Coordinates of C-alpha atoms and ligand atoms in Angstrom, one line a residue:
M1 CA 18.0 -6.0 29.4
A2 CA 18.6 -4.5 26.0
K3 CA 22.1 -4.4 24.7
I4 CA 23.7 -1.0 24.1
Y5 CA 26.2 -0.8 21.3
Y6 CA 29.1 1.7 21.4
D7 CA 31.7 2.9 18.9
A8 CA 34.0 0.1 20.0
D9 CA 31.4 -2.5 19.0
A10 CA 31.2 -1.2 15.5
D11 CA 33.8 -1.5 12.7
L12 CA 33.6 0.9 9.8
A13 CA 35.7 -1.6 7.7
N14 CA 32.4 -3.4 7.2
L15 CA 31.4 -0.6 4.9
A16 CA 34.6 -0.7 2.7
D17 CA 33.9 -0.6 -1.0
K18 CA 30.1 -0.5 -0.5
T19 CA 28.0 1.9 -2.4
V20 CA 25.6 3.6 0.0
V21 CA 22.4 5.1 -1.5
F22 CA 20.2 7.5 0.4
L23 CA 16.7 7.4 -1.0
G24 CA 15.4 10.8 0.2
Y25 CA 17.4 13.9 1.0
F26 CA 15.1 16.4 2.7
F27 CA 17.1 19.2 4.2
G28 CA 16.6 19.3 7.9
N29 CA 15.3 15.7 8.0
Q30 CA 17.0 12.3 8.3
G31 CA 18.3 11.9 4.7
A32 CA 20.4 15.1 4.6
A33 CA 21.6 14.6 8.2
Q34 CA 22.6 11.0 7.9
A35 CA 24.3 11.3 4.5
Q36 CA 26.5 14.2 5.8
N37 CA 27.3 12.4 9.0
L38 CA 28.3 9.3 7.1
R39 CA 30.6 11.2 4.8
D40 CA 32.2 13.1 7.6
S41 CA 32.9 9.7 9.3
G42 CA 35.2 8.9 6.4
I43 CA 33.0 7.1 3.9
P44 CA 34.3 8.3 0.5
N45 CA 32.1 10.7 -1.3
E46 CA 32.3 8.6 -4.5
K47 CA 30.7 5.7 -2.6
I48 CA 27.7 7.8 -1.5
L49 CA 24.8 8.5 -3.9
I50 CA 21.7 10.6 -3.2
A51 CA 18.5 9.4 -4.9
N52 CA 16.0 12.2 -4.9
R53 CA 13.5 13.7 -7.4
E54 CA 14.9 16.7 -9.3
D55 CA 14.0 19.6 -7.0
G56 CA 15.4 22.0 -4.4
Y57 CA 16.5 19.2 -2.1
A58 CA 18.4 17.5 -5.0
A59 CA 20.0 20.9 -5.7
D60 CA 21.0 21.3 -2.1
A61 CA 22.6 17.8 -2.1
K62 CA 24.6 18.7 -5.3
A63 CA 25.7 22.0 -3.7
K64 CA 27.1 20.0 -0.8
G65 CA 29.2 18.0 -3.2
F66 CA 27.1 14.8 -3.3
N67 CA 26.5 12.8 -6.4
V68 CA 22.7 12.9 -7.1
I69 CA 20.6 10.7 -9.2
S70 CA 16.8 11.0 -9.9
D71 CA 16.4 7.7 -11.8
F72 CA 15.6 5.3 -8.9
G73 CA 15.9 2.2 -11.1
K74 CA 19.4 3.1 -12.1
A75 CA 20.3 3.9 -8.5
A76 CA 19.1 0.5 -7.3
E77 CA 21.4 -1.3 -9.7
V78 CA 24.5 0.1 -8.0
T79 CA 23.2 0.0 -4.4
D80 CA 24.9 -2.2 -1.8
I81 CA 23.3 -0.3 1.1
L82 CA 20.0 1.6 0.8
F83 CA 18.9 4.1 3.4
L84 CA 15.1 4.3 3.0
L85 CA 14.5 7.9 4.2
I86 CA 11.3 9.0 2.5
P87 CA 7.9 9.4 4.3
D88 CA 6.7 6.1 5.7
Q89 CA 3.4 6.2 3.8
V90 CA 5.1 6.5 0.4
Q91 CA 7.9 3.9 1.0
P92 CA 5.9 0.8 -0.1
R93 CA 4.9 2.4 -3.4
V94 CA 8.3 3.9 -4.3
F95 CA 10.5 1.1 -2.9
N96 CA 8.4 -1.9 -4.2
K97 CA 7.9 -0.4 -7.7
E98 CA 10.9 1.7 -8.5
F99 CA 13.7 0.2 -6.3
A100 CA 13.2 -3.4 -5.4
P101 CA 13.0 -4.9 -8.9
N102 CA 16.6 -3.7 -9.7
L103 CA 18.1 -4.1 -6.3
K104 CA 21.0 -6.7 -5.9
D105 CA 20.2 -10.0 -4.2
T106 CA 22.7 -9.2 -1.4
A107 CA 21.8 -5.5 -0.9
A108 CA 21.1 -4.2 2.6
I109 CA 18.0 -2.1 3.3
V110 CA 18.1 0.3 6.2
V111 CA 14.9 1.7 7.7
A112 CA 14.7 4.5 10.2
S113 CA 11.2 3.5 11.4
G114 CA 9.8 0.1 12.1
Y115 CA 6.3 0.6 10.6
N116 CA 6.6 -0.7 7.0
V117 CA 8.8 -3.7 8.0
F118 CA 6.7 -4.7 10.9
F119 CA 3.5 -4.6 8.8
K120 CA 5.3 -6.4 6.0
L121 CA 4.6 -3.7 3.4
L122 CA 8.0 -3.9 1.7
D123 CA 9.1 -6.5 -0.8
F124 CA 12.5 -7.9 0.2
K125 CA 14.3 -10.9 -1.2
P126 CA 15.2 -13.4 1.5
T127 CA 18.9 -13.1 0.5
Q128 CA 18.9 -9.3 1.4
D129 CA 19.7 -7.8 4.8
V130 CA 17.1 -5.7 6.4
V131 CA 18.2 -3.6 9.4
M132 CA 16.7 -0.7 11.4
V133 CA 18.8 2.2 12.5
A134 CA 16.3 4.6 14.0
P135 CA 17.4 7.9 15.5
R136 CA 15.1 9.1 18.3
M137 CA 15.8 12.7 17.1
I138 CA 14.7 14.9 14.3
G139 CA 17.2 15.1 11.4
S140 CA 18.5 18.6 12.3
S141 CA 19.5 17.4 15.7
V142 CA 21.1 14.2 14.2
R143 CA 23.3 16.6 12.3
S144 CA 24.0 19.2 14.9
L145 CA 24.8 16.7 17.7
Y146 CA 27.2 15.0 15.3
E147 CA 28.9 18.3 14.4
K148 CA 29.4 19.0 18.2
G149 CA 31.0 15.6 18.6
K150 CA 28.1 14.2 20.5
G151 CA 25.9 11.2 19.9
F152 CA 22.2 10.8 20.0
P153 CA 19.8 8.1 21.1
C154 CA 19.1 5.5 18.4
F155 CA 17.5 2.1 18.1
V156 CA 19.2 -0.6 16.1
S157 CA 18.0 -4.1 15.0
V158 CA 18.5 -6.8 12.5
E159 CA 15.2 -7.9 10.9
Q160 CA 16.5 -10.2 8.2
D161 CA 20.0 -11.5 8.0
G162 CA 20.3 -12.6 4.3
T163 CA 24.0 -12.4 4.1
G164 CA 24.9 -13.5 7.6
R165 CA 26.7 -10.1 8.1
A166 CA 23.7 -7.9 8.9
L167 CA 24.6 -7.1 12.5
P168 CA 28.2 -5.9 11.9
L169 CA 26.8 -3.9 9.0
A170 CA 24.0 -2.3 11.1
L171 CA 26.5 -1.4 13.8
A172 CA 29.0 0.1 11.3
L173 CA 26.2 2.2 9.8
S174 CA 25.1 3.3 13.3
R175 CA 28.6 4.4 14.0
A176 CA 29.0 6.1 10.7
I177 CA 25.9 8.3 11.3
G178 CA 27.1 9.0 14.8
A179 CA 24.6 6.9 16.8
T180 CA 27.0 4.6 18.7
K181 CA 28.8 7.5 20.4
T182 CA 26.4 7.6 23.3
G183 CA 25.1 4.1 22.7
A184 CA 22.7 2.6 20.2
I185 CA 20.0 0.5 21.9
E186 CA 19.2 -3.0 20.6
S187 CA 15.5 -3.0 19.6
S188 CA 13.2 -4.4 16.9
V189 CA 10.7 -3.1 14.4
R190 CA 7.9 -4.6 16.7
E191 CA 9.1 -2.6 19.7
E192 CA 9.7 0.6 17.8
T193 CA 6.3 0.4 16.1
A194 CA 4.5 -0.6 19.3
M195 CA 6.0 2.4 21.2
D196 CA 5.6 4.9 18.4
L197 CA 2.0 4.1 17.5
F198 CA 1.0 3.6 21.2
A199 CA 2.3 7.1 22.0
E200 CA 0.5 8.5 19.0
Q201 CA -2.8 6.6 19.5
A202 CA -3.1 6.1 23.2
L203 CA -0.8 8.3 25.3
W204 CA -1.1 11.7 23.4
P205 CA -4.8 11.4 22.6
N206 CA -5.4 11.0 26.3
I207 CA -3.2 14.0 27.1
I208 CA -5.1 16.1 24.4
K209 CA -8.4 15.0 25.9
L210 CA -7.2 15.7 29.5
F211 CA -6.2 19.3 28.5
T212 CA -9.5 19.8 26.6
E213 CA -11.7 18.6 29.5
A214 CA -9.6 20.5 32.1
Y215 CA -9.9 23.7 30.0
S216 CA -13.8 23.3 29.9
V217 CA -14.0 22.6 33.7
L218 CA -11.9 25.6 34.6
K219 CA -13.7 27.8 32.1
E220 CA -17.0 26.9 33.6
A221 CA -15.6 27.8 37.0
G222 CA -15.0 31.3 35.8
C223 CA -11.4 31.3 34.6
S224 CA -10.7 33.5 31.5
D225 CA -9.4 32.2 28.2
E226 CA -6.3 34.4 28.6
A227 CA -5.4 33.0 32.0
L228 CA -6.1 29.4 31.0
V229 CA -4.1 29.5 27.8
Y230 CA -1.1 30.9 29.6
E231 CA -1.5 28.7 32.7
M232 CA -1.9 25.5 30.8
W233 CA 0.7 25.7 28.0
M234 CA 1.6 29.1 26.6
S235 CA 3.9 29.9 29.5
K236 CA 5.9 26.9 28.3
E237 CA 5.8 25.4 31.8
P238 CA 4.8 21.9 30.5
A239 CA 7.8 22.1 28.1
E240 CA 10.1 23.0 31.0
I241 CA 8.7 20.2 33.1
F242 CA 9.5 17.6 30.4
E243 CA 12.9 19.0 29.9
A244 CA 13.6 18.7 33.6
A245 CA 12.2 15.2 33.5
S246 CA 14.7 14.3 30.9
D247 CA 17.6 15.9 32.6
E248 CA 16.9 14.9 36.2
G249 CA 14.2 12.2 36.3
F250 CA 10.5 11.9 35.7
I251 CA 9.6 12.1 39.4
K252 CA 12.6 13.8 40.8
Q253 CA 12.0 17.0 38.7
L254 CA 9.0 17.6 41.0
K255 CA 11.5 18.9 43.6
H256 CA 11.6 22.2 41.6
H257 CA 7.9 22.8 42.4
S258 CA 6.5 24.2 45.6
S259 CA 5.6 21.9 48.5
V260 CA 1.9 22.5 47.8
S261 CA 2.5 21.4 44.2
Q262 CA 4.7 18.4 45.1
Y263 CA 2.1 17.2 47.6
G264 CA -0.8 17.8 45.3
Q265 CA 0.8 16.0 42.3
L266 CA 2.2 13.0 44.1
N267 CA -0.7 12.4 46.4
G268 CA -3.2 13.0 43.6
A269 CA -1.5 10.6 41.1
L270 CA -1.2 7.9 43.8
K271 CA -4.9 8.1 44.6
L272 CA -6.0 7.7 41.0
D273 CA -7.3 4.3 40.1
G274 CA -5.5 3.3 36.9
T275 CA -7.5 0.2 36.1
A276 CA -9.7 1.7 33.4
I277 CA -6.9 3.5 31.7
R278 CA -4.7 0.4 31.8
A279 CA -7.5 -1.6 30.1
H280 CA -8.0 1.1 27.5
F281 CA -4.2 1.3 26.8
K282 CA -4.0 -2.5 26.4
D283 CA -7.0 -2.4 24.1
I284 CA -5.3 0.2 21.8
L285 CA -1.9 -1.6 21.9
Y286 CA -3.1 -5.1 21.1
N287 CA -6.4 -4.6 19.2
Q288 CA -5.5 -1.4 17.3
V289 CA -1.7 -1.2 16.9
L290 CA -0.2 -4.7 17.0
S291 CA -3.2 -6.4 15.3
G292 CA -2.6 -4.2 12.3
K293 CA -6.2 -2.7 12.5
F294 CA -4.9 0.9 12.5
Q295 CA -2.5 0.2 9.6
R296 CA -5.3 -1.2 7.5
E297 CA -7.5 1.7 8.4
F298 CA -4.8 4.2 7.6
S299 CA -4.0 2.6 4.2
Q300 CA -7.6 3.3 3.2
I301 CA -7.3 7.0 3.7
E302 CA -3.6 7.7 3.0
D303 CA -4.1 8.7 -0.6
D304 CA -6.7 11.3 0.5
L305 CA -4.0 13.1 2.6
E306 CA -2.8 14.7 -0.6
K307 CA -6.2 16.3 -1.2
E308 CA -7.2 19.9 -0.5
G309 CA -9.9 21.2 1.9
D310 CA -12.5 19.0 3.4
A311 CA -11.7 16.1 1.1
N312 CA -8.5 15.6 3.2
P313 CA -9.4 13.7 6.4
L314 CA -6.7 15.4 8.3
N315 CA -8.2 18.8 7.6
Q316 CA -11.6 17.5 8.9
L317 CA -9.9 16.3 12.1
Y318 CA -8.2 19.7 12.5
S319 CA -11.6 21.6 12.0
K320 CA -13.3 19.4 14.6
S321 CA -10.6 19.7 17.1
E322 CA -10.6 23.5 16.8
E323 CA -14.3 23.6 17.5
T324 CA -13.7 22.6 21.2
E325 CA -13.8 25.2 23.9
L326 CA -10.0 25.0 24.2
G327 CA -9.6 25.4 20.4
Q328 CA -12.0 28.4 20.3
G329 CA -10.5 30.0 23.4
E330 CA -7.0 29.8 22.2
K331 CA -8.0 31.2 18.8
R332 CA -9.6 34.3 20.5
V333 CA -6.5 34.8 22.7
R334 CA -4.0 34.5 19.9
A335 CA -6.0 36.9 17.7
R336 CA -6.2 39.4 20.6
L337 CA -2.4 39.2 21.1
G338 CA -1.8 39.5 17.3
L339 CA -0.3 36.0 17.2
P340 CA -0.7 33.7 14.1
Ligands
NDP401 P1 10.5 12.9 5.1 O1 9.4 12.0 5.5 O2 10.2 14.4 5.3 O3 10.9 12.7 3.6 C1 11.5 13.6 2.8 C2 12.2 13.0 1.6 O4 11.3 12.1 1.0 C3 12.5 14.1 0.6 O5 13.8 13.8 0.1 C4 11.5 13.9 -0.5 O6 11.9 14.2 -1.8 C5 11.2 12.4 -0.4 N1 9.9 12.0 -1.0 C6 8.7 12.4 -0.5 N2 7.7 11.8 -1.3 C7 8.3 11.1 -2.2 C8 7.9 10.3 -3.3 N3 6.6 10.2 -3.5 N4 8.8 9.8 -4.1 C9 10.1 9.9 -3.9 N5 10.6 10.7 -2.9 C10 9.7 11.3 -2.0 O7 11.8 12.6 5.9 P2 12.0 12.1 7.4 O8 13.4 12.3 7.7 O9 11.0 12.8 8.3 O10 11.6 10.6 7.4 C11 12.3 9.6 6.8 C12 12.3 8.3 7.6 O11 12.9 8.6 8.9 C13 10.9 7.8 7.9 O12 10.9 6.4 7.9 C14 10.6 8.4 9.3 O13 9.7 7.6 10.1 C15 12.1 8.2 9.9 N6 12.3 9.1 11.1 C16 12.0 10.4 11.0 C17 12.3 11.2 12.1 C18 11.9 12.7 12.1 O14 12.1 13.3 13.1 N7 11.5 13.2 11.0 C19 12.9 10.7 13.3 C20 13.4 9.3 13.2 C21 13.0 8.6 12.1 P3 11.4 15.4 -2.7 O15 12.6 16.3 -2.6 O16 11.3 14.7 -4.0 O17 10.1 15.9 -2.1

């Protein structure tokens, strides 16, 4: 059983006199939310520094009274605790080149996602602490839940205990951003990366494929694009089902459906043979995610993600996906309804 840490397990005194630097302050995302929560938890403003390129986000941070610096090398020199809150794909380049060389031997690095630590893409000194404090929420919710006095789900782990004080520090930081209010779950970068990439590369691709195939089968049976688009997702029924699953239970939420629906869903799912899908899922998890195959593949194309048009591999994938019957049908319906 994973440990769950609450406010009482965390002592903010572990942050006394430490200079906390946020690398990345994107309004609405993690940087801005966590920095504001930390300050509102009583960490003095003069001990918080926002490291961001000079732009609108830096201006927003200044307007909120934060001290802002755009020279990352200088920021590194004064850092005791670094929140690494820039996109995962740019972290190795920015951290390793601009931050790591000037960082103190005893600094603590805090990541909000396991990816770069699990795949060993960041250059840490063995004397430094490396911890994960990973909210399971978008930044705007991290902030709004804190403002309402509520907590949010979060994973916490110690990945390198250079100072021998990494756990109390990680817990204090979790408390300061508001994560231990409802309980921060003990995890690891391996677990976080495995679950995150598995969901993205196994679970959701299968759900996308299931919807695409279901759409084509029902279209062939004479159902209209208009009826299908509304029936399958535009009515927001799937969103409501997942909300009820979260509030009441994954299976128990079925009780809101008609008896015909409950019988059809439960009986249908129990009759399905999961052997092939389980083997496929294991293959993705072990041979694509945990083996590092995907990470190596992604590192070959990540620079192309900045490109325009067809030179950008993501744009190519969008074009292909929109060519499916589902993609074309939805396009027609949305155009007819005057929707973007
Ligand atoms: P973003 O990935 O949107 O990062 C935005 C910030 O990164 C901005 O401050 C931006 O600064 C800065 N940035 C972007 N490119 C560069 C660069 N090349 N050099 C310097 N700064 C740069 O923030 P997120 O909050 O989405 O993600 C931060 C971390 O949090 C990631 O590890 C992510 O996995 C994790 N996370 C994200 C969640 C989410 O819901 N988004 C949920 C939980 C964890 P500028 O103003 O200069 O553009």
